[in-house]
Structure formats: C-alpha cells, structure tokens
Amino acid sequence: MGLATFVCKIVINVFMSGKEIIDLAPLQGFTDFVFRRCHHQVFGSIDTYYIPYLSVGKGKKIRNSQYRDVLPENNQGIPVVPQVLCANVDELRLLADELKQLNYPSVNLNLGCPYPMATKRGRGTGLLENDEMLRAVLDCLFSDYDFQVSVKFRSGLVDDQTIFKEMDTLAAYPFSQLIFHPRTAKQMYKGQANRDLFVRLSNEMNRPLVYNGDLVNAGDLDAIQQAVAGQHHWMIGRGVLINPLLVNQLKGEEFSDDQELNLKAQFHQLLLDNYREVLQDDGHVLLKMKQFWSYFSQSFENPAKVFKPIKKATKLARYMEIYPSILSM
Ligand SMILES: Cc1cc2nc3c(=O)[nH]c(=O)nc-3n(C[C@H](O)[C@H](O)[C@H](O)COP(=O)(O)O)c2cc1C
C-alpha cells in the first residue's frame, strides 16, 4: 500500500464514521435511469439519486427522453428525486402537475443551470438572479403543491456575491435541502469550486447546507468538515462517473485492487446489457458507452490510452472487441 493510500484510509476511518449522507448529482445525458438502476444494483451506496432536470420543450411539452427518465416504472426501488428547470410560474405548473400525476412526493428546483440557452430564458441561474420571479415560483410551489422541496443553486451568473443577496429569499421558504455548488454560471465547470464561499454561506445562513462540487476523495470531505462543523451531507456528480465505487469508499468500505476491477467490470457489463435492451439501435448504445468511458477511463492508470481506441470505434462490434481487455484481471 502506498503512503498516499495509507493516509487516505486513515482519513476515511477517522472522519467517515458511517454518518455521511451522499447523494448523486443530476448529470443530464449521463445519470439516466439505466445508469441509476445499474449503479444502485451493483453498489447500493447512494442515499438519493437526483434525476436530471425536466424542462418545458417545443409545443409546451416535456421531451420524450426526459419524461421516460422520470417514469416510476423506470425508477422502481431506487431512491430518486426529480428536478425541474423553469423560468416562471406557468412552466413550473406544467412540470409540477406532471410530477404530481406520477405521484412523486419530492421535487428539486434547479437554480444552477449555467448554460446561456437556459439562463437567457430566465431558467437555472437566470431564475436565481430574478428575485421577483423566484418568489412567485416559490410561492406557487409551496402553496399550491404538497411536495417536499429541495433546491440546488450556484453563487450567481457572473458575480459570486449574488447568493448573499438571494439568501434571505431562500431562507424564507421551508426547503428540505439547500444544495450549494459554489461556482458562478460564467465559470461553468472550470477551475475549482469555491469552498470558502460555501463556508461563508453556511455561516451566514446558519443552517446545514449540502455541499456539491469537485469531491473526489475523503480528503476533500475532510477539508470542508474542518471549516464547517457538523457538515455531513454531500452531493457528488463527476467523481462517481469517474469512480463508481467512490461513495462506498467514502462511507468506509475497503476494496482490494482485484475487487475494485471486478466491481467495475460487473457495473460496466450491466450498463452495456441494459443500454442494449433499452436503446436497441447499436449506434445509440455505442454513443452511450463512449460518453460513459469519457469519465470512467479517468479511473484507470493511463486514461488517454484506455479511452483512445473506444473513442475511435465506429461500430458497436468493434467496441465489443476492445473493452474486455481493459476490464480483465
Ligand atoms: C454533463 C453535465 C450535466 C449536468 N446536468 C445537470 C442537471 O440536469 N441538473 C443539475 O442541477 N445540474 C446538472 N449538472 C451539474 C452537476 O449536478 C453538479 O452540480 C456539478 O457537476 C458539480 O458537481 P461535481 O463536481 O461533483 O460533478 C450537470 C453537470 C454536467 C457536467
């Protein structure tokens, strides 16, 4: 065992005494129902899987792919919370009515989407910046529905002080969880999430927040716990795409290298089989597997070498020849 691994294990044992709550971040295009189902079956470690956003598309309709992702029959036995991305009360009602019809007890409001296509329409971080509209949406959500409501937000569009102006608005509603990803929309996913900003907001709001952003090992959790007493609720996205065992490890499970590779192989096989069943078209399956490996390859010793032949594959048949050697002992 290398020194880094040894230190990491001590940190895990001392600080992760089984009380961590760790949720999966919604990642549109990646953490779809097939991914969630397979992950839950193989690892069973995530407390809540947040479903990527539902939004109002052309003709005031929800896109088929988004709708299929929230259908209860595709999420059976999995602890999921759906998310809505809306610009105003009309859009909220359309999405919330649909989720009510599907009998969901909880919903998450997206105030963090950074893409200009969304923010320019007043959605995501765009809604966070529009206090009057935000209050109207929240009034409707809390008074006309009986959902348990959580919210996921960034620090602002361009100015990371925006959140300190909006925190009184957020504090005025009984959210079940406040999930903070401390980046501005302008930053997209670049650079580092600003942990100091998270610490400051936790102190100023004087209530527990869920931390989200760039968590990849126990040291990351520890660093935040040192600054925010009692911080035990986390949301992780890309870290789980890279290393699907991450949450089990953060909760104190230990794996040998062989066990780790074995679990990764099991997960990959289940994912591939499920995508082949659900998507039917080989081209789509190949695309999904390429997307998956764009992160998953980063958990191997030489990510570029692992990903290159997969990226180059033009047929699923070629992919079927490539992956076994990567995932065998
Ligand atoms: C490809 C991609 C898709 C995403 N889709 C969503 C989404 O549907 N809803 C949402 O609230 N955040 C979405 N996010 C943001 C993530 O949920 C998360 O906040 C962000 O990746 C930071 O966490 P991480 O560093 O643990 O990945 C997305 C991020 C990426 C990279």
mmCIF file of C-alpha atoms and ligand atoms in Angstrom:
data_model
loop_
_atom_site.group_PDB
_atom_site.id
_atom_site.type_symbol
_atom_site.label_atom_id
_atom_site.label_comp_id
_atom_site.label_asym_id
_atom_site.label_seq_id
_atom_site.Cartn_x
_atom_site.Cartn_y
_atom_site.Cartn_z
ATOM 1 C CA MET A 1 0.000 0.000 0.000
ATOM 2 C CA GLY A 2 1.447 3.409 -0.975
ATOM 3 C CA LEU A 3 1.775 6.226 1.568
ATOM 4 C CA ALA A 4 -0.967 8.269 -0.111
ATOM 5 C CA THR A 5 -3.402 5.321 0.054
ATOM 6 C CA PHE A 6 -2.467 4.693 3.696
ATOM 7 C CA VAL A 7 -3.060 8.328 4.702
ATOM 8 C CA CYS A 8 -6.301 8.340 2.734
ATOM 9 C CA LYS A 9 -7.525 5.239 4.602
ATOM 10 C CA ILE A 10 -6.743 6.804 7.978
ATOM 11 C CA VAL A 11 -8.678 9.917 6.983
ATOM 12 C CA ILE A 12 -11.590 7.721 5.872
ATOM 13 C CA ASN A 13 -11.625 5.789 9.156
ATOM 14 C CA VAL A 14 -11.345 8.820 11.405
ATOM 15 C CA PHE A 15 -13.816 11.106 9.703
ATOM 16 C CA MET A 16 -16.217 8.859 7.813
ATOM 17 C CA SER A 17 -17.836 7.001 10.670
ATOM 18 C CA GLY A 18 -20.906 5.974 8.733
ATOM 19 C CA LYS A 19 -22.878 9.150 9.236
ATOM 20 C CA GLU A 20 -22.215 10.712 5.857
ATOM 21 C CA ILE A 21 -25.216 11.275 3.598
ATOM 22 C CA ILE A 22 -24.072 11.196 -0.019
ATOM 23 C CA ASP A 23 -26.379 11.901 -2.949
ATOM 24 C CA LEU A 24 -25.777 11.591 -6.688
ATOM 25 C CA ALA A 25 -25.819 14.891 -8.569
ATOM 26 C CA PRO A 26 -28.025 15.031 -11.648
ATOM 27 C CA LEU A 27 -25.920 14.924 -14.833
ATOM 28 C CA GLN A 28 -28.065 15.311 -17.939
ATOM 29 C CA GLY A 29 -27.078 12.728 -20.554
ATOM 30 C CA PHE A 30 -25.060 10.638 -18.079
ATOM 31 C CA THR A 31 -27.009 9.675 -14.948
ATOM 32 C CA ASP A 32 -30.113 8.495 -16.799
ATOM 33 C CA PHE A 33 -32.408 5.782 -15.441
ATOM 34 C CA VAL A 34 -30.235 2.994 -16.845
ATOM 35 C CA PHE A 35 -27.161 4.384 -15.087
ATOM 36 C CA ARG A 36 -29.051 4.902 -11.817
ATOM 37 C CA ARG A 37 -30.613 1.433 -11.914
ATOM 38 C CA CYS A 38 -27.299 -0.322 -12.612
ATOM 39 C CA HIS A 39 -25.405 1.748 -10.065
ATOM 40 C CA HIS A 40 -27.960 1.062 -7.369
ATOM 41 C CA GLN A 41 -27.952 -2.666 -8.150
ATOM 42 C CA VAL A 42 -24.166 -3.068 -8.036
ATOM 43 C CA PHE A 43 -23.141 -0.532 -5.381
ATOM 44 C CA GLY A 44 -26.276 0.366 -3.393
ATOM 45 C CA SER A 45 -24.408 3.127 -1.571
ATOM 46 C CA ILE A 46 -26.027 6.365 -2.695
ATOM 47 C CA ASP A 47 -28.642 7.906 -0.419
ATOM 48 C CA THR A 48 -30.593 9.805 -3.075
ATOM 49 C CA TYR A 49 -30.264 9.833 -6.849
ATOM 50 C CA TYR A 50 -31.298 13.239 -8.209
ATOM 51 C CA ILE A 51 -32.821 12.845 -11.678
ATOM 52 C CA PRO A 52 -31.517 15.281 -14.346
ATOM 53 C CA TYR A 53 -33.862 18.194 -14.994
ATOM 54 C CA LEU A 54 -37.287 18.154 -16.603
ATOM 55 C CA SER A 55 -38.000 21.244 -18.684
ATOM 56 C CA VAL A 56 -40.697 22.568 -20.989
ATOM 57 C CA GLY A 57 -39.740 21.938 -24.614
ATOM 58 C CA LYS A 58 -41.275 22.660 -28.003
ATOM 59 C CA GLY A 59 -45.069 22.869 -28.097
ATOM 60 C CA LYS A 60 -45.091 23.302 -24.293
ATOM 61 C CA LYS A 61 -44.300 19.629 -23.899
ATOM 62 C CA ILE A 62 -41.739 17.680 -21.925
ATOM 63 C CA ARG A 63 -39.262 15.889 -24.196
ATOM 64 C CA ASN A 64 -39.853 12.137 -24.508
ATOM 65 C CA SER A 65 -36.371 11.264 -23.250
ATOM 66 C CA GLN A 66 -36.827 13.452 -20.143
ATOM 67 C CA TYR A 67 -40.291 12.057 -19.494
ATOM 68 C CA ARG A 68 -39.104 8.470 -19.815
ATOM 69 C CA ASP A 69 -36.374 9.213 -17.287
ATOM 70 C CA VAL A 70 -38.884 10.138 -14.553
ATOM 71 C CA LEU A 71 -41.436 7.388 -15.225
ATOM 72 C CA PRO A 72 -41.890 5.482 -11.942
ATOM 73 C CA GLU A 73 -41.593 2.102 -13.693
ATOM 74 C CA ASN A 74 -38.061 3.072 -14.740
ATOM 75 C CA ASN A 75 -37.123 4.072 -11.201
ATOM 76 C CA GLN A 76 -38.662 1.277 -9.168
ATOM 77 C CA GLY A 77 -36.905 0.540 -5.885
ATOM 78 C CA ILE A 78 -34.437 3.403 -6.331
ATOM 79 C CA PRO A 79 -34.433 6.446 -4.017
ATOM 80 C CA VAL A 80 -34.886 9.206 -6.599
ATOM 81 C CA VAL A 81 -35.876 12.877 -6.560
ATOM 82 C CA PRO A 82 -36.880 14.530 -9.854
ATOM 83 C CA GLN A 83 -35.722 18.039 -10.723
ATOM 84 C CA VAL A 84 -37.490 20.905 -12.506
ATOM 85 C CA LEU A 85 -35.852 23.654 -14.562
ATOM 86 C CA CYS A 86 -38.299 26.502 -15.136
ATOM 87 C CA ALA A 87 -38.382 30.230 -15.879
ATOM 88 C CA ASN A 88 -41.777 31.193 -14.454
ATOM 89 C CA VAL A 89 -44.955 30.003 -12.762
ATOM 90 C CA ASP A 90 -46.536 28.652 -15.985
ATOM 91 C CA GLU A 91 -43.545 26.435 -16.703
ATOM 92 C CA LEU A 92 -43.396 25.342 -13.076
ATOM 93 C CA ARG A 93 -47.069 24.334 -13.076
ATOM 94 C CA LEU A 94 -46.710 22.276 -16.227
ATOM 95 C CA LEU A 95 -43.782 20.317 -14.778
ATOM 96 C CA ALA A 96 -45.090 20.078 -11.209
ATOM 97 C CA ASP A 97 -48.530 18.865 -12.378
ATOM 98 C CA GLU A 98 -46.839 16.101 -14.337
ATOM 99 C CA LEU A 99 -44.768 15.012 -11.330
ATOM 100 C CA LYS A 100 -47.853 15.095 -9.108
ATOM 101 C CA GLN A 101 -49.666 12.858 -11.612
ATOM 102 C CA LEU A 102 -46.752 10.453 -11.359
ATOM 103 C CA ASN A 103 -47.124 10.514 -7.550
ATOM 104 C CA TYR A 104 -43.733 11.941 -6.693
ATOM 105 C CA PRO A 105 -43.585 13.194 -3.079
ATOM 106 C CA SER A 106 -40.456 15.336 -3.582
ATOM 107 C CA VAL A 107 -39.078 17.735 -6.126
ATOM 108 C CA ASN A 108 -35.824 19.643 -6.581
ATOM 109 C CA LEU A 109 -35.739 23.131 -8.094
ATOM 110 C CA ASN A 110 -32.804 23.881 -10.413
ATOM 111 C CA LEU A 111 -31.326 27.350 -9.782
ATOM 112 C CA GLY A 112 -27.896 26.353 -11.027
ATOM 113 C CA CYS A 113 -28.039 25.501 -14.728
ATOM 114 C CA PRO A 114 -25.251 27.672 -16.235
ATOM 115 C CA TYR A 115 -25.900 27.323 -19.969
ATOM 116 C CA PRO A 116 -26.795 30.617 -21.733
ATOM 117 C CA MET A 117 -29.583 28.791 -23.629
ATOM 118 C CA ALA A 118 -31.264 28.312 -20.233
ATOM 119 C CA THR A 119 -30.148 31.401 -18.290
ATOM 120 C CA LYS A 120 -31.133 33.833 -21.081
ATOM 121 C CA ARG A 121 -34.644 32.401 -20.880
ATOM 122 C CA GLY A 122 -34.648 33.005 -17.129
ATOM 123 C CA ARG A 123 -34.078 29.373 -16.166
ATOM 124 C CA GLY A 124 -31.487 27.903 -13.788
ATOM 125 C CA THR A 125 -29.078 30.576 -12.561
ATOM 126 C CA GLY A 126 -31.192 33.041 -14.588
ATOM 127 C CA LEU A 127 -34.084 32.450 -12.166
ATOM 128 C CA LEU A 128 -31.783 32.821 -9.142
ATOM 129 C CA GLU A 129 -30.942 36.326 -10.401
ATOM 130 C CA ASN A 130 -34.595 37.394 -10.790
ATOM 131 C CA ASP A 131 -35.811 37.801 -7.210
ATOM 132 C CA GLU A 132 -39.389 38.769 -8.056
ATOM 133 C CA MET A 133 -39.909 35.811 -10.392
ATOM 134 C CA LEU A 134 -38.143 33.468 -7.997
ATOM 135 C CA ARG A 135 -40.519 34.444 -5.182
ATOM 136 C CA ALA A 136 -43.522 33.943 -7.472
ATOM 137 C CA VAL A 137 -42.286 30.466 -8.432
ATOM 138 C CA LEU A 138 -41.587 29.548 -4.801
ATOM 139 C CA ASP A 139 -44.954 30.907 -3.597
ATOM 140 C CA CYS A 140 -46.673 28.687 -6.144
ATOM 141 C CA LEU A 141 -44.538 25.630 -5.429
ATOM 142 C CA PHE A 142 -45.016 25.847 -1.662
ATOM 143 C CA SER A 143 -48.654 26.920 -1.532
ATOM 144 C CA ASP A 144 -50.292 25.017 -4.414
ATOM 145 C CA TYR A 145 -48.462 21.690 -4.059
ATOM 146 C CA ASP A 146 -47.540 19.417 -1.176
ATOM 147 C CA PHE A 147 -44.105 18.346 -2.385
ATOM 148 C CA GLN A 148 -41.096 18.183 -0.145
ATOM 149 C CA VAL A 149 -38.984 20.781 -1.928
ATOM 150 C CA SER A 150 -35.206 20.979 -2.158
ATOM 151 C CA VAL A 151 -33.206 23.485 -4.195
ATOM 152 C CA LYS A 152 -29.851 23.319 -5.993
ATOM 153 C CA PHE A 153 -28.095 26.580 -6.769
ATOM 154 C CA ARG A 154 -24.875 28.272 -7.854
ATOM 155 C CA SER A 155 -23.427 31.503 -6.468
ATOM 156 C CA GLY A 156 -24.708 33.717 -9.297
ATOM 157 C CA LEU A 157 -24.471 34.345 -13.029
ATOM 158 C CA VAL A 158 -21.219 36.336 -13.034
ATOM 159 C CA ASP A 159 -20.942 37.785 -9.528
ATOM 160 C CA ASP A 160 -20.427 35.238 -6.753
ATOM 161 C CA GLN A 161 -21.897 37.689 -4.217
ATOM 162 C CA THR A 162 -25.382 37.313 -5.750
ATOM 163 C CA ILE A 163 -26.129 34.382 -3.481
ATOM 164 C CA PHE A 164 -25.674 36.578 -0.404
ATOM 165 C CA LYS A 165 -28.391 38.902 -1.734
ATOM 166 C CA GLU A 166 -30.703 35.980 -2.508
ATOM 167 C CA MET A 167 -30.164 34.020 0.691
ATOM 168 C CA ASP A 168 -32.978 35.823 2.530
ATOM 169 C CA THR A 169 -35.387 34.778 -0.203
ATOM 170 C CA LEU A 170 -34.253 31.159 0.048
ATOM 171 C CA ALA A 171 -34.365 31.293 3.859
ATOM 172 C CA ALA A 172 -37.999 32.414 3.754
ATOM 173 C CA TYR A 173 -39.203 29.022 2.426
ATOM 174 C CA PRO A 174 -39.153 25.628 4.189
ATOM 175 C CA PHE A 175 -36.794 23.776 1.860
ATOM 176 C CA SER A 176 -35.913 20.225 2.878
ATOM 177 C CA GLN A 177 -32.389 20.689 1.495
ATOM 178 C CA LEU A 178 -30.340 23.611 0.209
ATOM 179 C CA ILE A 179 -27.700 22.246 -2.154
ATOM 180 C CA PHE A 180 -24.925 24.692 -2.983
ATOM 181 C CA HIS A 181 -22.452 24.314 -5.867
ATOM 182 C CA PRO A 182 -20.123 27.276 -5.227
ATOM 183 C CA ARG A 183 -19.320 28.374 -8.768
ATOM 184 C CA THR A 184 -20.816 31.136 -10.897
ATOM 185 C CA ALA A 185 -22.613 30.225 -14.134
ATOM 186 C CA LYS A 186 -19.853 32.020 -16.043
ATOM 187 C CA GLN A 187 -17.328 29.562 -14.619
ATOM 188 C CA MET A 188 -19.355 26.626 -15.980
ATOM 189 C CA TYR A 189 -17.365 23.647 -14.647
ATOM 190 C CA LYS A 190 -13.912 25.189 -14.950
ATOM 191 C CA GLY A 191 -11.434 25.878 -12.173
ATOM 192 C CA GLN A 192 -12.200 24.827 -8.626
ATOM 193 C CA ALA A 193 -15.471 25.126 -6.733
ATOM 194 C CA ASN A 194 -15.016 27.912 -4.161
ATOM 195 C CA ARG A 195 -15.101 26.145 -0.798
ATOM 196 C CA ASP A 196 -14.593 29.408 1.119
ATOM 197 C CA LEU A 197 -17.821 30.691 -0.379
ATOM 198 C CA PHE A 198 -19.600 27.553 0.860
ATOM 199 C CA VAL A 199 -18.190 28.061 4.359
ATOM 200 C CA ARG A 200 -19.308 31.699 4.376
ATOM 201 C CA LEU A 201 -22.826 30.924 3.169
ATOM 202 C CA SER A 202 -23.178 28.097 5.722
ATOM 203 C CA ASN A 203 -22.243 30.543 8.472
ATOM 204 C CA GLU A 204 -24.426 33.377 7.215
ATOM 205 C CA MET A 205 -27.496 31.206 6.641
ATOM 206 C CA ASN A 206 -26.849 29.460 9.926
ATOM 207 C CA ARG A 207 -28.367 26.187 8.788
ATOM 208 C CA PRO A 208 -26.987 22.989 7.244
ATOM 209 C CA LEU A 209 -26.349 23.104 3.506
ATOM 210 C CA VAL A 210 -25.495 20.239 1.175
ATOM 211 C CA TYR A 211 -22.047 20.696 -0.380
ATOM 212 C CA ASN A 212 -21.581 19.984 -4.101
ATOM 213 C CA GLY A 213 -18.533 20.471 -6.328
ATOM 214 C CA ASP A 214 -15.303 18.615 -7.199
ATOM 215 C CA LEU A 215 -15.474 15.975 -4.448
ATOM 216 C CA VAL A 216 -13.223 13.085 -5.444
ATOM 217 C CA ASN A 217 -11.757 11.694 -2.218
ATOM 218 C CA ALA A 218 -12.061 11.604 1.575
ATOM 219 C CA GLY A 219 -9.561 14.447 1.909
ATOM 220 C CA ASP A 220 -11.984 16.770 0.095
ATOM 221 C CA LEU A 221 -14.764 15.998 2.570
ATOM 222 C CA ASP A 222 -12.386 16.332 5.475
ATOM 223 C CA ALA A 223 -11.170 19.771 4.363
ATOM 224 C CA ILE A 224 -14.745 21.086 4.325
ATOM 225 C CA GLN A 225 -15.608 19.394 7.626
ATOM 226 C CA GLN A 226 -12.659 21.179 9.227
ATOM 227 C CA ALA A 227 -14.224 24.505 8.240
ATOM 228 C CA VAL A 228 -17.928 23.747 8.761
ATOM 229 C CA ALA A 229 -18.687 21.910 11.988
ATOM 230 C CA GLY A 230 -21.267 19.159 11.524
ATOM 231 C CA GLN A 231 -21.038 19.086 7.722
ATOM 232 C CA HIS A 232 -22.218 15.582 6.758
ATOM 233 C CA HIS A 233 -24.401 15.967 3.690
ATOM 234 C CA TRP A 234 -22.815 15.862 0.233
ATOM 235 C CA MET A 235 -23.730 15.634 -3.416
ATOM 236 C CA ILE A 236 -21.284 14.150 -5.925
ATOM 237 C CA GLY A 237 -21.517 14.030 -9.715
ATOM 238 C CA ARG A 238 -18.446 13.604 -11.895
ATOM 239 C CA GLY A 239 -16.482 11.885 -9.115
ATOM 240 C CA VAL A 240 -18.964 8.980 -9.285
ATOM 241 C CA LEU A 241 -18.847 8.888 -13.098
ATOM 242 C CA ILE A 242 -15.060 8.539 -12.876
ATOM 243 C CA ASN A 243 -15.062 6.087 -9.977
ATOM 244 C CA PRO A 244 -18.421 4.361 -9.449
ATOM 245 C CA LEU A 245 -17.161 2.895 -6.133
ATOM 246 C CA LEU A 246 -16.412 6.337 -4.717
ATOM 247 C CA VAL A 247 -19.429 6.613 -2.425
ATOM 248 C CA ASN A 248 -18.859 3.119 -0.979
ATOM 249 C CA GLN A 249 -15.247 4.093 -0.279
ATOM 250 C CA LEU A 250 -16.230 7.410 1.294
ATOM 251 C CA LYS A 251 -18.617 5.523 3.549
ATOM 252 C CA GLY A 252 -15.719 3.403 4.784
ATOM 253 C CA GLU A 253 -15.821 0.257 2.604
ATOM 254 C CA GLU A 254 -12.448 -1.067 1.546
ATOM 255 C CA PHE A 255 -11.674 -2.972 -1.647
ATOM 256 C CA SER A 256 -8.613 -4.792 -2.939
ATOM 257 C CA ASP A 257 -7.472 -3.883 -6.465
ATOM 258 C CA ASP A 258 -8.985 -7.147 -7.738
ATOM 259 C CA GLN A 259 -12.320 -6.495 -6.037
ATOM 260 C CA GLU A 260 -12.353 -2.976 -7.420
ATOM 261 C CA LEU A 261 -11.745 -4.097 -11.001
ATOM 262 C CA ASN A 262 -14.270 -6.884 -10.589
ATOM 263 C CA LEU A 263 -16.986 -4.473 -9.435
ATOM 264 C CA LYS A 264 -16.180 -2.032 -12.217
ATOM 265 C CA ALA A 265 -16.435 -4.875 -14.756
ATOM 266 C CA GLN A 266 -19.766 -6.005 -13.277
ATOM 267 C CA PHE A 267 -21.151 -2.483 -13.403
ATOM 268 C CA HIS A 268 -19.954 -1.945 -16.966
ATOM 269 C CA GLN A 269 -21.488 -5.244 -18.141
ATOM 270 C CA LEU A 270 -24.834 -4.466 -16.547
ATOM 271 C CA LEU A 271 -24.810 -0.987 -18.065
ATOM 272 C CA LEU A 272 -23.973 -2.318 -21.531
ATOM 273 C CA ASP A 273 -26.636 -5.048 -21.336
ATOM 274 C CA ASN A 274 -29.265 -2.570 -20.145
ATOM 275 C CA TYR A 275 -28.469 0.034 -22.807
ATOM 276 C CA ARG A 276 -28.647 -2.695 -25.474
ATOM 277 C CA GLU A 277 -32.050 -3.691 -24.178
ATOM 278 C CA VAL A 278 -33.428 -0.170 -23.810
ATOM 279 C CA LEU A 279 -31.922 1.549 -26.846
ATOM 280 C CA GLN A 280 -31.957 -1.286 -29.393
ATOM 281 C CA ASP A 281 -30.141 0.822 -32.008
ATOM 282 C CA ASP A 282 -26.419 -0.112 -31.891
ATOM 283 C CA GLY A 283 -25.289 3.414 -32.788
ATOM 284 C CA HIS A 284 -27.001 4.853 -29.725
ATOM 285 C CA VAL A 285 -25.557 2.156 -27.494
ATOM 286 C CA LEU A 286 -22.062 2.918 -28.785
ATOM 287 C CA LEU A 287 -22.592 6.636 -28.182
ATOM 288 C CA LYS A 288 -23.754 5.990 -24.610
ATOM 289 C CA MET A 289 -20.774 3.759 -23.880
ATOM 290 C CA LYS A 290 -18.372 6.347 -25.311
ATOM 291 C CA GLN A 291 -19.916 9.023 -23.085
ATOM 292 C CA PHE A 292 -19.608 6.698 -20.109
ATOM 293 C CA TRP A 293 -15.917 5.993 -20.798
ATOM 294 C CA SER A 294 -15.127 9.692 -21.234
ATOM 295 C CA TYR A 295 -15.259 9.825 -17.404
ATOM 296 C CA PHE A 296 -14.815 6.159 -16.412
ATOM 297 C CA SER A 297 -11.459 5.919 -18.251
ATOM 298 C CA GLN A 298 -10.095 8.510 -15.799
ATOM 299 C CA SER A 299 -10.126 5.909 -13.028
ATOM 300 C CA PHE A 300 -7.561 3.799 -14.919
ATOM 301 C CA GLU A 301 -3.816 4.263 -14.793
ATOM 302 C CA ASN A 302 -3.466 5.658 -18.302
ATOM 303 C CA PRO A 303 -6.812 7.314 -19.148
ATOM 304 C CA ALA A 304 -5.812 8.559 -22.602
ATOM 305 C CA LYS A 305 -4.582 5.109 -23.640
ATOM 306 C CA VAL A 306 -7.771 3.488 -22.348
ATOM 307 C CA PHE A 307 -10.139 5.988 -23.946
ATOM 308 C CA LYS A 308 -8.482 6.413 -27.360
ATOM 309 C CA PRO A 309 -9.487 3.101 -29.009
ATOM 310 C CA ILE A 310 -13.007 3.358 -27.550
ATOM 311 C CA LYS A 311 -13.391 6.873 -28.905
ATOM 312 C CA LYS A 312 -12.203 5.707 -32.323
ATOM 313 C CA ALA A 313 -14.630 2.766 -32.552
ATOM 314 C CA THR A 314 -17.231 3.374 -35.254
ATOM 315 C CA LYS A 315 -19.228 0.172 -34.722
ATOM 316 C CA LEU A 316 -20.568 -1.472 -31.572
ATOM 317 C CA ALA A 317 -18.975 -4.732 -32.774
ATOM 318 C CA ARG A 318 -15.557 -3.067 -32.576
ATOM 319 C CA TYR A 319 -16.343 -1.790 -29.075
ATOM 320 C CA MET A 320 -17.209 -5.359 -28.016
ATOM 321 C CA GLU A 321 -13.688 -6.402 -29.050
ATOM 322 C CA ILE A 322 -11.959 -3.571 -27.185
ATOM 323 C CA TYR A 323 -13.432 -3.361 -23.692
ATOM 324 C CA PRO A 324 -12.787 -6.916 -22.327
ATOM 325 C CA SER A 325 -9.008 -6.460 -22.214
ATOM 326 C CA ILE A 326 -9.381 -3.230 -20.205
ATOM 327 C CA LEU A 327 -11.650 -4.831 -17.629
ATOM 328 C CA SER A 328 -9.960 -8.206 -17.243
ATOM 329 C CA MET A 329 -7.502 -9.074 -14.458
HETATM 330 C C1 LIG B 1 -22.745 16.879 -18.238
HETATM 331 C C2 LIG B 1 -23.369 17.548 -17.047
HETATM 332 C C3 LIG B 1 -24.758 17.566 -16.911
HETATM 333 C C4 LIG B 1 -25.359 18.194 -15.800
HETATM 334 N N1 LIG B 1 -26.733 18.177 -15.668
HETATM 335 C C5 LIG B 1 -27.307 18.765 -14.574
HETATM 336 C C6 LIG B 1 -28.726 18.724 -14.357
HETATM 337 O O1 LIG B 1 -29.506 18.138 -15.113
HETATM 338 N N2 LIG B 1 -29.216 19.366 -13.256
HETATM 339 C C7 LIG B 1 -28.386 19.999 -12.350
HETATM 340 O O2 LIG B 1 -28.872 20.543 -11.347
HETATM 341 N N3 LIG B 1 -27.063 20.020 -12.516
HETATM 342 C C8 LIG B 1 -26.500 19.414 -13.585
HETATM 343 N N4 LIG B 1 -25.139 19.404 -13.704
HETATM 344 C C9 LIG B 1 -24.310 19.918 -12.590
HETATM 345 C C10 LIG B 1 -23.990 18.781 -11.594
HETATM 346 O O3 LIG B 1 -25.174 18.292 -10.998
HETATM 347 C C11 LIG B 1 -23.042 19.252 -10.469
HETATM 348 O O4 LIG B 1 -23.630 20.340 -9.816
HETATM 349 C C12 LIG B 1 -21.676 19.667 -11.000
HETATM 350 O O5 LIG B 1 -21.175 18.727 -11.927
HETATM 351 C C13 LIG B 1 -20.679 19.836 -9.840
HETATM 352 O O6 LIG B 1 -20.572 18.649 -9.095
HETATM 353 P P1 LIG B 1 -19.378 17.577 -9.352
HETATM 354 O O7 LIG B 1 -18.087 18.361 -9.332
HETATM 355 O O8 LIG B 1 -19.480 16.607 -8.214
HETATM 356 O O9 LIG B 1 -19.612 16.962 -10.691
HETATM 357 C C14 LIG B 1 -24.533 18.811 -14.810
HETATM 358 C C15 LIG B 1 -23.141 18.779 -14.958
HETATM 359 C C16 LIG B 1 -22.551 18.163 -16.042
HETATM 360 C C17 LIG B 1 -21.040 18.147 -16.149
#
